[in-house]
Coordinates of C-alpha atoms in Angstrom, one line a residue:
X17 CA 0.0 0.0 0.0
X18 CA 0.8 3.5 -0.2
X19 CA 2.1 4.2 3.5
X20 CA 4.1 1.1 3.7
X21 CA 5.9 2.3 -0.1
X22 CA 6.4 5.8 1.6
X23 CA 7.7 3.9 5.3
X24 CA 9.7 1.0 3.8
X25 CA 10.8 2.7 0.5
X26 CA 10.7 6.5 -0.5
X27 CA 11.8 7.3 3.2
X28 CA 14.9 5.4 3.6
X29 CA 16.1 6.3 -0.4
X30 CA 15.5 9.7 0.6
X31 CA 17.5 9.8 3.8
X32 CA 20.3 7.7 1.9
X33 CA 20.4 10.1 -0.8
X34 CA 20.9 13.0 1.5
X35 CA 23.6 11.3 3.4
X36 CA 25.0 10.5 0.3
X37 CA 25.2 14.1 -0.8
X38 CA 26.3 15.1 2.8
X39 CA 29.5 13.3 3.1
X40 CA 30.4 14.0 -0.7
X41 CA 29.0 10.9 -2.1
X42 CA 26.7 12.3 -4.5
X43 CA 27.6 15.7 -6.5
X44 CA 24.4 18.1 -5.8
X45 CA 23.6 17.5 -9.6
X46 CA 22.6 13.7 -8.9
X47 CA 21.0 15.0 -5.7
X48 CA 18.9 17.0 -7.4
X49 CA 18.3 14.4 -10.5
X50 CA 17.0 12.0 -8.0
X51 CA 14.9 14.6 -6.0
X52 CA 13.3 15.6 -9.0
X53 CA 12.5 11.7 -10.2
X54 CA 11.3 11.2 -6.5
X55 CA 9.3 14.2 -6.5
X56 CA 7.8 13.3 -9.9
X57 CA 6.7 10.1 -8.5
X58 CA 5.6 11.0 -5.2
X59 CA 3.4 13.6 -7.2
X60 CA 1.3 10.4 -8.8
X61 CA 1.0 8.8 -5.7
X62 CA -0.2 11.8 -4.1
X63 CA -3.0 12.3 -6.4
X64 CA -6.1 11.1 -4.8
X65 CA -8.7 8.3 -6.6
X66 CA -11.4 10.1 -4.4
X67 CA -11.7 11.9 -1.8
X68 CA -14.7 13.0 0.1
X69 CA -15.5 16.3 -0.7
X70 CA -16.2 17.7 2.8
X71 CA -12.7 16.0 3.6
X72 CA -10.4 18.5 5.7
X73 CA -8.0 20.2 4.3
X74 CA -3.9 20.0 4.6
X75 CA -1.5 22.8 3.0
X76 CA 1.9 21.1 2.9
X77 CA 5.2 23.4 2.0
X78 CA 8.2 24.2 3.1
X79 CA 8.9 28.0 4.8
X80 CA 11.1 30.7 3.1
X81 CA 14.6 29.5 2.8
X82 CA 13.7 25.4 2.7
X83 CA 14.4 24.9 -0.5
X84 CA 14.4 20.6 -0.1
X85 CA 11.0 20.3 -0.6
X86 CA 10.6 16.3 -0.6
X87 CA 9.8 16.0 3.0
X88 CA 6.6 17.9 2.3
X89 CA 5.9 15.8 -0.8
X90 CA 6.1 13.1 1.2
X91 CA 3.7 14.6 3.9
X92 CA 1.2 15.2 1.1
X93 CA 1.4 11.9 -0.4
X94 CA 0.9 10.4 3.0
X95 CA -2.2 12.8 3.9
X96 CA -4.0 11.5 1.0
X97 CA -3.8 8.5 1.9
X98 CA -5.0 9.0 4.9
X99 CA -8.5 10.7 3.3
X100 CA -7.0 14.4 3.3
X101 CA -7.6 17.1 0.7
X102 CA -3.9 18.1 0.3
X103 CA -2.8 21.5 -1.3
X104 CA 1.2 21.3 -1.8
X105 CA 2.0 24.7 -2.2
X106 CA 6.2 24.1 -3.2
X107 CA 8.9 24.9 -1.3
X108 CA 11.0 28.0 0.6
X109 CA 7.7 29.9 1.0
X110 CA 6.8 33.0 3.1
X111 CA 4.9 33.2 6.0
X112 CA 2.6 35.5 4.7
X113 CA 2.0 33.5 1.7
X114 CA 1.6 30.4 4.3
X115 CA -1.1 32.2 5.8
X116 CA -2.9 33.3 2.2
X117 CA -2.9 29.8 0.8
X118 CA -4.3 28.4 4.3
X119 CA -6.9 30.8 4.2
X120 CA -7.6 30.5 0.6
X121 CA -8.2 27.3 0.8
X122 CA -10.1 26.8 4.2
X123 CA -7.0 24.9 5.6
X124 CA -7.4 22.5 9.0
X125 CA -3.7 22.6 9.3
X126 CA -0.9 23.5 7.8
X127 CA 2.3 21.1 7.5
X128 CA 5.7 22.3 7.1
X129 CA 8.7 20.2 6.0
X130 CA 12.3 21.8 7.7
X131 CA 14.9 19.8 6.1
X132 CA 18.0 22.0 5.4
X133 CA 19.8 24.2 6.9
X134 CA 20.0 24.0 10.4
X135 CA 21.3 27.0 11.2
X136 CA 19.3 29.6 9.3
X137 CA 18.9 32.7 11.4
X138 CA 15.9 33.6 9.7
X139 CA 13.2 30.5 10.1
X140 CA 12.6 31.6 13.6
X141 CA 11.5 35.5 12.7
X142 CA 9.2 33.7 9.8
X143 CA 7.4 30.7 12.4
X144 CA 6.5 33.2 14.8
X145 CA 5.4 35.7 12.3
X146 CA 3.2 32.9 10.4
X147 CA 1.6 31.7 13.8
X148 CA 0.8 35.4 14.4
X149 CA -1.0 35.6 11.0
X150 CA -1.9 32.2 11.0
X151 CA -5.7 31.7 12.8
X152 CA -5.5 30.0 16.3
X153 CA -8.0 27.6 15.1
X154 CA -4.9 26.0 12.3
X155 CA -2.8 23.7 13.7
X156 CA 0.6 23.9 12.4
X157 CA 2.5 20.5 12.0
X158 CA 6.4 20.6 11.8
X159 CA 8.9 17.8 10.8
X160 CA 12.2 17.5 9.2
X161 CA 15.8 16.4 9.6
X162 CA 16.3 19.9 10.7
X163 CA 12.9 20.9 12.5
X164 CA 14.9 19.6 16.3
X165 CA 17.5 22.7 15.5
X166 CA 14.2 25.6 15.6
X167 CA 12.9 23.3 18.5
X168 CA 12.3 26.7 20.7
X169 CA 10.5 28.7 17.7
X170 CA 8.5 25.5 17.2
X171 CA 7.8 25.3 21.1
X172 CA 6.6 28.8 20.6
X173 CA 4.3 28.4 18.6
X174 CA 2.7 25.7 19.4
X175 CA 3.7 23.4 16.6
X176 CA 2.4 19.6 16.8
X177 CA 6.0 17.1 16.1
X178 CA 5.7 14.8 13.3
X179 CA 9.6 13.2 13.3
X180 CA 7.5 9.9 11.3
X181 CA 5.1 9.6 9.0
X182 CA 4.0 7.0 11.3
X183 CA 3.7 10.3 14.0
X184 CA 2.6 12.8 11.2
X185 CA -0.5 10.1 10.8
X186 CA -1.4 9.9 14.4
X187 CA -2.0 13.6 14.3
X188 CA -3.6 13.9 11.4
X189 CA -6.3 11.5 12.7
X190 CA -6.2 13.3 15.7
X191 CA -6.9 16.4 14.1
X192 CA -9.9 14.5 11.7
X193 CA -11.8 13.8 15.7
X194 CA -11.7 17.5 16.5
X195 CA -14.3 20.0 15.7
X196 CA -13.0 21.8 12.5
X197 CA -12.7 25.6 12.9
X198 CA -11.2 25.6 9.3
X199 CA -9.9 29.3 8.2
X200 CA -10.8 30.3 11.8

C-alpha cells in the first residue's frame, strides 16, 4: 500500500540520498536528478482516486529559505492517503503567503517540512510571524531532519512534532476527531 511504499521505501532512499550528498558521495547534480525523479513520482501517488468532498484540508510546504521540498511531498502523499484534501503549495515559501494559501483554501492545518539548513537565522523571525498571522483555530505540523535545531521557535508556537510519518498520521487523525474551525 501506499504508507508502507512511503515507510519501507521513499523514506529510507531519501534519507540515503541525503547522506550520500552530505559526506560527498553524490555531486548536488545527482541530488537534485533523483529529487526531481522522487518528487515526480511522489506527485502520482499523491493524487487522490477520491476523496470525500467535505474531507479536511492540509496545505503542505516548506517556509522561506527550505528549499528541499521532498519531506513535504512526502507529507502530502501520505495525507491523501489518509483521506486528506492536500494542497502542496512548493517549497521555501513565506509566511505571509503560508497564511494566504491556508486561508484561501479553508485549511485545517498546515504542515511544514524543515529539512535543510539548520542553522538559518531567519526560520525563527518567519514561524512566529506565520503563527501570528496564522488563525489559532490552524494547527501547524512541523517535521524535518532539521525541525529539532528551531525546537524553541516550534515550542513557541505551538507546533504539533511529526519526526514519522507514522507520528505525522497519528496527528492527522487526531486532528480528523476535533471540531474543525477551518480558516478560523
Amino acid at each position: 500500500g501506499q504508507v508502507r511504499l512511503l515507510n519501507e521505501v521513499i523514506v529510507p532512499l531519501v534519507e540515503r540520498i541525503g547522506d550520500a550528498w552530505r559526506n560527498g558521495a553524490l555531486k548536488v547534480v545527482h541530488e537534485h536528478i533523483a529529487s526531481a525523479a522522487i518528487r515526480t513520482f511522489l506527485g502520482q501517488v499523491a493524487r487522490p482516486i477520491s476523496v470525500h468532498p467535505g474531507a479536511p484540508v492540509l496545505l503542505a510546504t516548506t517556509p522561506a529559505g527550505q528549499l528541499h521540498e521532498l519531506g513535504a511531498v512526502m507529507v502530502a502523499a501520505a495525507a491523501t492517503s489518509h483521506g486528506w484534501r492536500v494542497v502542496y503549495a512548493g517549497a521555501s515559501l513565506p509566511a505571509e503567503e503560508i497564511v494566504s494559501a491556508a486561508l484561501a483554501h479553508r485549511a485545517a492545518a498546515v504542515a511544514l517540512s524543515i529539512v535543510h539548513p539548520e542553522d538559518d537565522p531567519l526560520l525563527a523571525t518567519e514561524l512566529r510571524r506565520m503563527r501570528r498571522l496564522l488563525p489559532a483555530g490552524i494547527p501547524v505540523i512541523v517535521g524535518g531532519r532539521a525541525s529539532d535545531a528551531y525546537s524553541v521557535a516550534l515550542e513557541e508556537i505551538g507546533a504539533l512534532r511529526a519526526d514519522t510519518l507514522m507520528g505525522l498520521a497519528q496527528i492527522l487523525d487526531g486532528l480528523r476527531r476535533r471540531p474543525h474551525q477551518r480558516g478560523a
